[in-house]
Short mmCIF file of C-alpha atoms and ligand atoms in Angstrom, two decimals:
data_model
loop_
_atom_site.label_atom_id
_atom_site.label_comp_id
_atom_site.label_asym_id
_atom_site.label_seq_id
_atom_site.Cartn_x
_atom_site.Cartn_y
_atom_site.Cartn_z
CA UNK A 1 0.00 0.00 0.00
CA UNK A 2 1.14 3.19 -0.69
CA UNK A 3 2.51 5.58 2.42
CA UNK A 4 -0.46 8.20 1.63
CA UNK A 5 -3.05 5.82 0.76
CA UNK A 6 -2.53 3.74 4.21
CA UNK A 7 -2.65 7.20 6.48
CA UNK A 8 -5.71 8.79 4.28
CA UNK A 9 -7.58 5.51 5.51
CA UNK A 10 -6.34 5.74 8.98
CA UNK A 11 -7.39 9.55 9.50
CA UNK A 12 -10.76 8.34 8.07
CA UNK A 13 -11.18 6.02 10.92
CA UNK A 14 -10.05 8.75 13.34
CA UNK A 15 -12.49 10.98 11.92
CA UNK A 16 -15.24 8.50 11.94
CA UNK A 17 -14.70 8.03 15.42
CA UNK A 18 -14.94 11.72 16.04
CA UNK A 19 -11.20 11.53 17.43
CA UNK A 20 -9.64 13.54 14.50
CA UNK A 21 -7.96 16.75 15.77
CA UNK A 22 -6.49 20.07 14.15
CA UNK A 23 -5.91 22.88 16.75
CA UNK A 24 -7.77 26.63 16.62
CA UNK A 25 -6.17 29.31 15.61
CA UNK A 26 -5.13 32.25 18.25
CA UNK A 27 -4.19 35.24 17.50
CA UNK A 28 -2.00 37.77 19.91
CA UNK A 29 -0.91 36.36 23.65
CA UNK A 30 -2.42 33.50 25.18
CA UNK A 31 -4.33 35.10 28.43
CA UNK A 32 -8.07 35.28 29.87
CA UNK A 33 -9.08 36.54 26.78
CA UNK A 34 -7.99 35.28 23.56
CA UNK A 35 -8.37 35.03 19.92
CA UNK A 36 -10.01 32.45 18.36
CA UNK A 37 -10.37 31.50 14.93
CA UNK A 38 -11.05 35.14 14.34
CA UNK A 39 -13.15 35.65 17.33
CA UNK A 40 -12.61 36.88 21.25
CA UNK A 41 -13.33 33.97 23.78
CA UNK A 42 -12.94 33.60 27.45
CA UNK A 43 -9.90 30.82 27.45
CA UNK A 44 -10.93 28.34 30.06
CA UNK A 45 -8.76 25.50 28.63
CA UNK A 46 -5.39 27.10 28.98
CA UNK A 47 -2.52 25.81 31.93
CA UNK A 48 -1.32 29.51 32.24
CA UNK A 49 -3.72 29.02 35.75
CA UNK A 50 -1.79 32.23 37.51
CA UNK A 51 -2.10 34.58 34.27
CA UNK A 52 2.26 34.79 33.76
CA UNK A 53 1.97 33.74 30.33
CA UNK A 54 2.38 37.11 28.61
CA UNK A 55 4.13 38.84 31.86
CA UNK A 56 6.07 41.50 30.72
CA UNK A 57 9.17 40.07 33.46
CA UNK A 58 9.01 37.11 31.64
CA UNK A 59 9.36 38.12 28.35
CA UNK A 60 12.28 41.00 29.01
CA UNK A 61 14.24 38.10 30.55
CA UNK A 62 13.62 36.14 28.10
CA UNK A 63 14.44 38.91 25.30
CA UNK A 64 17.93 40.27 27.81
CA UNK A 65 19.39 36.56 27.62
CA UNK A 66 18.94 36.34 24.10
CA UNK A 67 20.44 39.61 23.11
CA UNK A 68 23.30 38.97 25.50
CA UNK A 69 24.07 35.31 24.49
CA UNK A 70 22.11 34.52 21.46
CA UNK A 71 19.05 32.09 21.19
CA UNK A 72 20.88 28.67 20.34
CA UNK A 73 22.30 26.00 22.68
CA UNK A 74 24.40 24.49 19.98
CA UNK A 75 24.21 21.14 21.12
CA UNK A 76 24.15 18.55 23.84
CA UNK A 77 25.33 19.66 27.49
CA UNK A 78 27.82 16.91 27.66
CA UNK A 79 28.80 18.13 24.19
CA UNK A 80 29.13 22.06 23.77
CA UNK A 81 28.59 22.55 27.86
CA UNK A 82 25.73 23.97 30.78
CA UNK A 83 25.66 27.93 29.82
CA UNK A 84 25.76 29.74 32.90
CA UNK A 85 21.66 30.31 33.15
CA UNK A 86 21.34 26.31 32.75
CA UNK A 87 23.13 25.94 36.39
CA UNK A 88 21.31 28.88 37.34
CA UNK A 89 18.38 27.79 36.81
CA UNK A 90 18.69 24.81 38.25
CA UNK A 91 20.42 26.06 41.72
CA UNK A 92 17.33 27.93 42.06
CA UNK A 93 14.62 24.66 41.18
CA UNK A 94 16.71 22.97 44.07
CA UNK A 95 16.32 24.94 46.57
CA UNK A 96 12.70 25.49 45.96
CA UNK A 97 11.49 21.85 45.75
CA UNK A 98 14.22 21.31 48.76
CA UNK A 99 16.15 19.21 47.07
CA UNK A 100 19.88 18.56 46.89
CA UNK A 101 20.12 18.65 42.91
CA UNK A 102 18.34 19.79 39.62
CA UNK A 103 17.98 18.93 36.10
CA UNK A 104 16.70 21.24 33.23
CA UNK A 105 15.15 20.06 30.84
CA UNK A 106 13.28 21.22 26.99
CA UNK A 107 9.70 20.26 28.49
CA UNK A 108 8.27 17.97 31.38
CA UNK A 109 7.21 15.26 28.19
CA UNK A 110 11.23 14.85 27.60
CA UNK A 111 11.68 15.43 31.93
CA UNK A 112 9.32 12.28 32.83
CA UNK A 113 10.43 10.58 30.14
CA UNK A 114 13.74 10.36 30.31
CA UNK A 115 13.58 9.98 33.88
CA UNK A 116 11.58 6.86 34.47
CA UNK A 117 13.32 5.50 31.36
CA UNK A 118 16.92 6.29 33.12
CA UNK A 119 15.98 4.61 36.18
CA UNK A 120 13.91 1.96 34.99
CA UNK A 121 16.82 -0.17 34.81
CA UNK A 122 17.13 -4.26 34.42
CA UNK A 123 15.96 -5.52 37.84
CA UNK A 124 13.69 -2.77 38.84
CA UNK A 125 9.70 -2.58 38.99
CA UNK A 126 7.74 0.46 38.35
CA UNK A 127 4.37 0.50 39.82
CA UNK A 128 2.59 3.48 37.65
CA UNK A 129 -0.86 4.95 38.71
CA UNK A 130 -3.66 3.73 35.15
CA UNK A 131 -4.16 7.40 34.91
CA UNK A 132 -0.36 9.02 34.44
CA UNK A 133 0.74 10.79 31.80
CA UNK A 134 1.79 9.30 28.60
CA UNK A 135 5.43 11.12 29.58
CA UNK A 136 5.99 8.49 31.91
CA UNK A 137 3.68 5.50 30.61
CA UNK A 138 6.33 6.58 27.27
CA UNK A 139 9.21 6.42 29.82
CA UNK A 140 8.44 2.75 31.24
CA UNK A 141 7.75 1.99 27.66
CA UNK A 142 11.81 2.87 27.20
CA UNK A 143 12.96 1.76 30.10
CA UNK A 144 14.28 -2.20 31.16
CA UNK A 145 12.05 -1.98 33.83
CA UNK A 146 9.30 -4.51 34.91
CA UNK A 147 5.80 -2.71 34.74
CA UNK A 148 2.71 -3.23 36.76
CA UNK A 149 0.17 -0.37 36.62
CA UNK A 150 -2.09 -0.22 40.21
CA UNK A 151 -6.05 1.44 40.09
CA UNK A 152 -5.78 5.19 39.80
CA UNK A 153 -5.31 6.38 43.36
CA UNK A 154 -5.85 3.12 44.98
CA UNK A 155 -3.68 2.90 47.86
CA UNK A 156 -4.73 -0.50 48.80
CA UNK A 157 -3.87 -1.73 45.47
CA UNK A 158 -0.22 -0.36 45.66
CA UNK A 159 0.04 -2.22 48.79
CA UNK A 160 -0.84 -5.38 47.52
CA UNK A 161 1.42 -4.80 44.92
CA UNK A 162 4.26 -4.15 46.87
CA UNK A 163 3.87 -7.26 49.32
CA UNK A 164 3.46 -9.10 46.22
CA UNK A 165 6.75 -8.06 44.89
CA UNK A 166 8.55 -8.68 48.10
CA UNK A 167 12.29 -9.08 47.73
CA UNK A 168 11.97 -9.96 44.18
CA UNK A 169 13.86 -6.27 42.33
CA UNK A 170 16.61 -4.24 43.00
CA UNK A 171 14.70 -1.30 43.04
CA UNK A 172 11.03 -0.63 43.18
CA UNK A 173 10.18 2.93 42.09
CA UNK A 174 6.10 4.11 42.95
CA UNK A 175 5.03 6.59 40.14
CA UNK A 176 2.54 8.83 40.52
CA UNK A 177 1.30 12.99 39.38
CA UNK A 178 0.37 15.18 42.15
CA UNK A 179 -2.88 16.83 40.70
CA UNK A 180 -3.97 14.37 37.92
CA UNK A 181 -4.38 16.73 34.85
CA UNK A 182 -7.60 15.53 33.35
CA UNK A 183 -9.62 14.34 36.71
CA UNK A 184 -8.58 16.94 38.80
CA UNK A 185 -8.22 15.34 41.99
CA UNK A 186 -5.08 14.88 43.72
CA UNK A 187 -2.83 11.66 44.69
CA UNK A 188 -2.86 10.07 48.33
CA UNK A 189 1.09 11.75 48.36
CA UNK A 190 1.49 11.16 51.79
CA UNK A 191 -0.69 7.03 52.03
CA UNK A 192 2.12 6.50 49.24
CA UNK A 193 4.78 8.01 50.85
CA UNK A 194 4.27 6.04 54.23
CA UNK A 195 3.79 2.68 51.69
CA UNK A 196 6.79 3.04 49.89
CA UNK A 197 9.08 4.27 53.36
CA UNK A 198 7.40 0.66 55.09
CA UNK A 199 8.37 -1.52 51.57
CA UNK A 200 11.92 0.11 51.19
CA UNK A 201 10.56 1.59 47.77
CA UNK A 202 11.49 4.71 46.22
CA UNK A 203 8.70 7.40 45.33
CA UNK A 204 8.49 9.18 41.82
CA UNK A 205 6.24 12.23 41.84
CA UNK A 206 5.46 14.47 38.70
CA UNK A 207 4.17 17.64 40.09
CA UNK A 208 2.91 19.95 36.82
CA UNK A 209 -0.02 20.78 37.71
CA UNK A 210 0.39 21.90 41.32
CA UNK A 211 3.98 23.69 40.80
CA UNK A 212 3.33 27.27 41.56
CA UNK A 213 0.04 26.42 42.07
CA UNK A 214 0.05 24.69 45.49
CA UNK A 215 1.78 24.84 48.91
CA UNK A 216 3.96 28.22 50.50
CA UNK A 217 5.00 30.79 48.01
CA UNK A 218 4.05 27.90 45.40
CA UNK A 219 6.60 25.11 46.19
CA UNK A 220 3.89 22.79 45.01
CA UNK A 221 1.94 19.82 46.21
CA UNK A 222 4.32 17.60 48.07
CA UNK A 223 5.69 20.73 49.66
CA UNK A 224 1.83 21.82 50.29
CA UNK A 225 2.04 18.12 52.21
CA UNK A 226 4.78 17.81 53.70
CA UNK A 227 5.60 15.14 51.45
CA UNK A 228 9.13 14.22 50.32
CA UNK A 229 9.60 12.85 46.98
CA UNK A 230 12.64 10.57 46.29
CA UNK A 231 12.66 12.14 42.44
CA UNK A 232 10.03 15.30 41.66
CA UNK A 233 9.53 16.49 38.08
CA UNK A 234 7.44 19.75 36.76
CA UNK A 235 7.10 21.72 34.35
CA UNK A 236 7.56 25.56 33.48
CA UNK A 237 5.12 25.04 30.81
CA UNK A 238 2.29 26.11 33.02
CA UNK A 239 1.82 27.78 35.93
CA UNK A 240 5.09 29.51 35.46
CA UNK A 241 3.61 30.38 32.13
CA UNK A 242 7.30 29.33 30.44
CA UNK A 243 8.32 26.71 28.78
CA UNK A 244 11.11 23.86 30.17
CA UNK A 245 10.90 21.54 33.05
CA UNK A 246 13.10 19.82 35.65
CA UNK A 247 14.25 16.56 37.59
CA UNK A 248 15.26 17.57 40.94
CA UNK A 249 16.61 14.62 43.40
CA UNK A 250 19.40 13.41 45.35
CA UNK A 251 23.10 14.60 43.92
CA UNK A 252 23.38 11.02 43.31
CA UNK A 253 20.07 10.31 41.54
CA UNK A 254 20.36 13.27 39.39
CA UNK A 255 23.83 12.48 37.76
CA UNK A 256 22.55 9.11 36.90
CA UNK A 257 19.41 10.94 34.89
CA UNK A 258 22.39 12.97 33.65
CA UNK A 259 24.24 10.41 32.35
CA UNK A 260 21.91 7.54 31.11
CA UNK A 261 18.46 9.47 30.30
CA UNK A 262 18.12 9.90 26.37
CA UNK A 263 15.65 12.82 26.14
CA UNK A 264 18.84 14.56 27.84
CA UNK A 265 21.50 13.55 26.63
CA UNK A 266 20.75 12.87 22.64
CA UNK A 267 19.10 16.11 22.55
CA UNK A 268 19.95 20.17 21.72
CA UNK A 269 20.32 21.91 25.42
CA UNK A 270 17.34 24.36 26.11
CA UNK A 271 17.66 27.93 24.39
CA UNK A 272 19.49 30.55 27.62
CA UNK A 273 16.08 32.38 26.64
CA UNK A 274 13.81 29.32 28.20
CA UNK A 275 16.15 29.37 32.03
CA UNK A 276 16.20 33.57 31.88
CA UNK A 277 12.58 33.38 31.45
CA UNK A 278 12.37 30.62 34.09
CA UNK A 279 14.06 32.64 36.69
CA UNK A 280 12.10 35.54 35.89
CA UNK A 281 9.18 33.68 36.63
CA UNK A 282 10.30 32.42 40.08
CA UNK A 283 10.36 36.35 41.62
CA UNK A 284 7.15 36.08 40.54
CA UNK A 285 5.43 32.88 41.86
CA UNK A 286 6.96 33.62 45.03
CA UNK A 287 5.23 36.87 45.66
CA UNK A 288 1.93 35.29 43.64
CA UNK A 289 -0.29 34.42 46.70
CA UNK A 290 -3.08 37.03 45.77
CA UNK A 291 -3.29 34.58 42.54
CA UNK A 292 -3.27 31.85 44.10
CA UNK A 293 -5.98 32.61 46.08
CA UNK A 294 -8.43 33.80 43.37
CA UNK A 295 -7.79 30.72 41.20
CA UNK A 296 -8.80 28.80 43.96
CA UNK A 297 -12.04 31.19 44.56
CA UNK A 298 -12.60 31.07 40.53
CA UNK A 299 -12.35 27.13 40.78
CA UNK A 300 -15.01 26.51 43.44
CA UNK A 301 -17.39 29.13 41.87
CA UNK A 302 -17.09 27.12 38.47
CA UNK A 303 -17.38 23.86 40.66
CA UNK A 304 -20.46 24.93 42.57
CA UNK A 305 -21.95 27.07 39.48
CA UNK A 306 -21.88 23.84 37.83
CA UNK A 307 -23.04 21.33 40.44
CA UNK A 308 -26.04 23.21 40.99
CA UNK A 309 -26.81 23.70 37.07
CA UNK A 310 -26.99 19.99 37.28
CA UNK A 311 -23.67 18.80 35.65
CA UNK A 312 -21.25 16.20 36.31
CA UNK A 313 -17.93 17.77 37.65
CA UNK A 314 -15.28 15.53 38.97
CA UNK A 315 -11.86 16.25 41.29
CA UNK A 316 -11.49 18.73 43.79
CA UNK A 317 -8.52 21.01 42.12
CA UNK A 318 -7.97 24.23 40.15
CA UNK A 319 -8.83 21.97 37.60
CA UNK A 320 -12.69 21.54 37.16
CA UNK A 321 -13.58 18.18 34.76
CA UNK A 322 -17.02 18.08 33.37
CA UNK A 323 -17.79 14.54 32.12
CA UNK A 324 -19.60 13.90 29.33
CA UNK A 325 -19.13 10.64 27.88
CA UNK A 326 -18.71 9.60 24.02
CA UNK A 327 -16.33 11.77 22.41
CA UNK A 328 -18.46 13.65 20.06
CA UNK A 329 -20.40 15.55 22.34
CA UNK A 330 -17.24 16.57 23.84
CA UNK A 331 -16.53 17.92 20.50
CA UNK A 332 -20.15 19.37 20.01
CA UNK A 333 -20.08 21.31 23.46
CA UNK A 334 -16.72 22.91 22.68
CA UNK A 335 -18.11 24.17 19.65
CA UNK A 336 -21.70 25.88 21.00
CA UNK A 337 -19.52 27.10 23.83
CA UNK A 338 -16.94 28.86 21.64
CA UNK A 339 -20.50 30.04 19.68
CA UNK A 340 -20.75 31.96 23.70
CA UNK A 341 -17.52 33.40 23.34
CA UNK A 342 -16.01 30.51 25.75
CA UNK A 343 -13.18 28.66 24.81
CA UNK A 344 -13.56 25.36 26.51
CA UNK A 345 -11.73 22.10 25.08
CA UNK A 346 -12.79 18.45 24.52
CA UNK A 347 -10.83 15.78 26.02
CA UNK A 348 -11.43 13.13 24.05
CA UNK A 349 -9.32 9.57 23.43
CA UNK A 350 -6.43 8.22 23.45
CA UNK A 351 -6.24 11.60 26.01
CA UNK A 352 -8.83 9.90 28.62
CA UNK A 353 -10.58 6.51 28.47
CA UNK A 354 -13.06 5.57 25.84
CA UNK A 355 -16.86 6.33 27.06
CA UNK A 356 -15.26 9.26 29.61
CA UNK A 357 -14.78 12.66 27.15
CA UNK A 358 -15.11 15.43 29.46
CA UNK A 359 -14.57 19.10 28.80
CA UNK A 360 -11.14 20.52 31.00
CA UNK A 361 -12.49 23.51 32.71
CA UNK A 362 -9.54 25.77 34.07
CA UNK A 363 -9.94 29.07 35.13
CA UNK A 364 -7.54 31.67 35.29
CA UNK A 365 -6.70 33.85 38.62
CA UNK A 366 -6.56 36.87 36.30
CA UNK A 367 -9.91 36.08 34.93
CA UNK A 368 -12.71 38.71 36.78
CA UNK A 369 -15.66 37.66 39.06
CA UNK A 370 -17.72 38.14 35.90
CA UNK A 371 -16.51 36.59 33.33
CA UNK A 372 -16.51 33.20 35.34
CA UNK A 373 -20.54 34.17 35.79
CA UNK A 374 -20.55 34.82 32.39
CA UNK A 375 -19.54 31.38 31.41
CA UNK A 376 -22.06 29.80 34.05
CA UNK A 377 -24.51 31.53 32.11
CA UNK A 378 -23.20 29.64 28.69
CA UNK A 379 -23.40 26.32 30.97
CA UNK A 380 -26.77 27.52 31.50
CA UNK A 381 -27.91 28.14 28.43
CA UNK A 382 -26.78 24.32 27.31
CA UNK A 383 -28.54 22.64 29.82
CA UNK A 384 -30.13 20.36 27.56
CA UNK A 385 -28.76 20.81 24.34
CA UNK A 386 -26.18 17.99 23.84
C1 LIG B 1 1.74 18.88 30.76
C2 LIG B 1 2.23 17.70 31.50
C3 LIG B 1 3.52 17.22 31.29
C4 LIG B 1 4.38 17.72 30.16
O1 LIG B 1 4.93 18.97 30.40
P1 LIG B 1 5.38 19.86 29.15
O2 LIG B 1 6.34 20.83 29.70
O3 LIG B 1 4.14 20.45 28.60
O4 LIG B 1 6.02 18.91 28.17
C5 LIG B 1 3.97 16.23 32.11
N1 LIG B 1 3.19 15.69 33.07
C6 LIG B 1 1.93 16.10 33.26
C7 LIG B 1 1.11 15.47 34.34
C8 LIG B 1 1.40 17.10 32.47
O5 LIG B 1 0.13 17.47 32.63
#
């Protein structure tokens, strides 16, 4: 068969499914408001949750690093070297998820993935939560690890697991997000930290969607718990409203992901622009408490507003999951909400589990009181139509 024939019929099927995807158009900065397709929506599917996106701190850093060093890395770390605002970068993601050592990377994707593969080696057994991202389902996919995956959040589960597994690896490494990005809810950190401290096993938590989110001045959800990680990964990609991400861990830990993962080391170093930016972002997480707050207040409001309108919402998170079931309604909603002027998307397969497409609901703090009420009202006005 020929190469273009073969695809044509496989993006028929995805289409026929309702699974086939091209992305909307947006003009200007991604904020509250955007463009879309032509049109002005309020963006409720965007991870910029503390509005930083377009900061203006971010984007001078971002614009000083390039005119004083250029915007190219040249090549590999272990090949052409760190630049200066790699180690900086990373002395500063150290000491703010308290740990002894960090690793920068392009984006969390090439962060988890490199990761889990790295330390997945022969011998080992990763136990991976069914819902985790497919970062690190990609990164036990690479690794030489044994995999078992355990019930999304089940506790019990993991425990059975690990007196199952009793004696029989090297190493056995408990994987898990913080804030799971399409339910919402967040992991039993500490149940797992506890299990894995009683079975000698080493915890692995991914903490996107809670870094600068959760916890004092931001430190993020294991921080918010009290929890410590033996190997935490995030990304700047969100609430830092950057791009890049990290492996922070023990001195020890992080040379090995240094040495043996391949998403590092096989791979151009990160532009200067993407630490500068980074660090300009920090100064500004830290002091971001008034944001945190009101995404937290915009959250529940959505949450309740919903609730009471008679919808399904899941989790209990910034991020507010409205279920909806086969994938084409998902699809349909988006589309009659973006009619509204609100910019919602649907989370459809291989993203979430057949028969569960849900619209992502996720506010911004620098969204106003009314605009959230304004998008109730769109809720509102769908009761009943899909
Ligand atoms: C977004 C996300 C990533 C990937 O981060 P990027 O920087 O966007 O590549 C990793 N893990 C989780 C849970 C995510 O939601």
């Amino acid at each position: 068969m020929k190469i273009d024939a073969l695809v044509e019929r496989e993006l028929a099927g995805l289409a026929a499914a309702g699974l086939f995807r091209t992305p909307r158009r947006i003009e200007g900065p991604q904020g509250a408001v955007v463009s879309v397709n032509g049109r002005r929506a309020l963006c409720f599917c965007s991870n910029n949750y503390l509005g930083f996106a377009d900061h203006p701190a971010i984007a001078s850093a971002a614009s000083v690093a390039i005119s004083e060093l250029g915007f190219g890395a040249c090549g590999s770390r272990h090949i052409t070297g760190s630049m200066r605002l790699h180690q900086e970068v990373e002395d500063r993601i150290a000491q703010f998820v308290q740990q002894p050592r960090a690793l920068f990377f392009p984006t969390g994707y090439a962060a988890n993935q490199g990761a889990i593969q790295a330390l997945s080696v022969p011998g080992s057994l990763v136990l991976s939560d069914a819902l985790n991202h497919a970062s690190m389902i990609d990164g036990c996919r690479l690794g030489r690890a044994t995999l078992k995956v355990y019930r999304h959040a089940d506790v019990e589960h993991v425990r059975e697991l690990l007196e199952a597994t009793r004696g029989q690896y090297e190493l056995r490494l408990v994987v898990t997000e913080s804030v799971y990005s399409m339910d919402g809810d967040l992991a039993p950190l500490r149940e797992l930290r506890a299990l894995c401290d009683e079975h000698e096993a080493a915890l692995f938590v991914d903490d996107a969607h809670a870094f600068g989110v959760m916890g004092d001045r931001g430190r993020g959800a294991c921080a918010m718990l009290d929890v410590r990680p033996d190997v935490i990964t995030g990304t700047f990609g969100k609430a830092f409203g950057c791009s890049g991400a990290f492996v922070a861990a023990s001195a020890a830990i992080v040379a090995w992901v240094e040495n043996r993962a391949r998403s590092h080391v096989f791979t151009t170093a990160p532009s200067p622009a993407l630490p500068a930016a980074a660090l300009a972002a920090f100064d500004l997480i830290e002091r971001a408490d008034d944001r945190r707050a009101q995404l937290q207040e915009h959250a529940a409001r959505l949450r309740t507003g919903l609730t009471q309108l008679g919808y399904e919402v899941i989790g209990n998170t910034h991020i507010v999951p409205l279920l909806l079931g086969a994938a084409d309604r998902s699809t349909r909603f988006s589309e009659l909400l973006l009619e509204r002027g609100v910019f919602v998307h649907g989370i459809r397969p291989p993203t979430v589990a057949p028969g569960t497409s849900r619209l992502r609901i996720t506010p911004q703090a620098t969204h106003t009181r009314e605009q959230i009420d304004a998008t109730l009202r769109a809720f509102a006005e769908l009761r009943g139509e899909v």
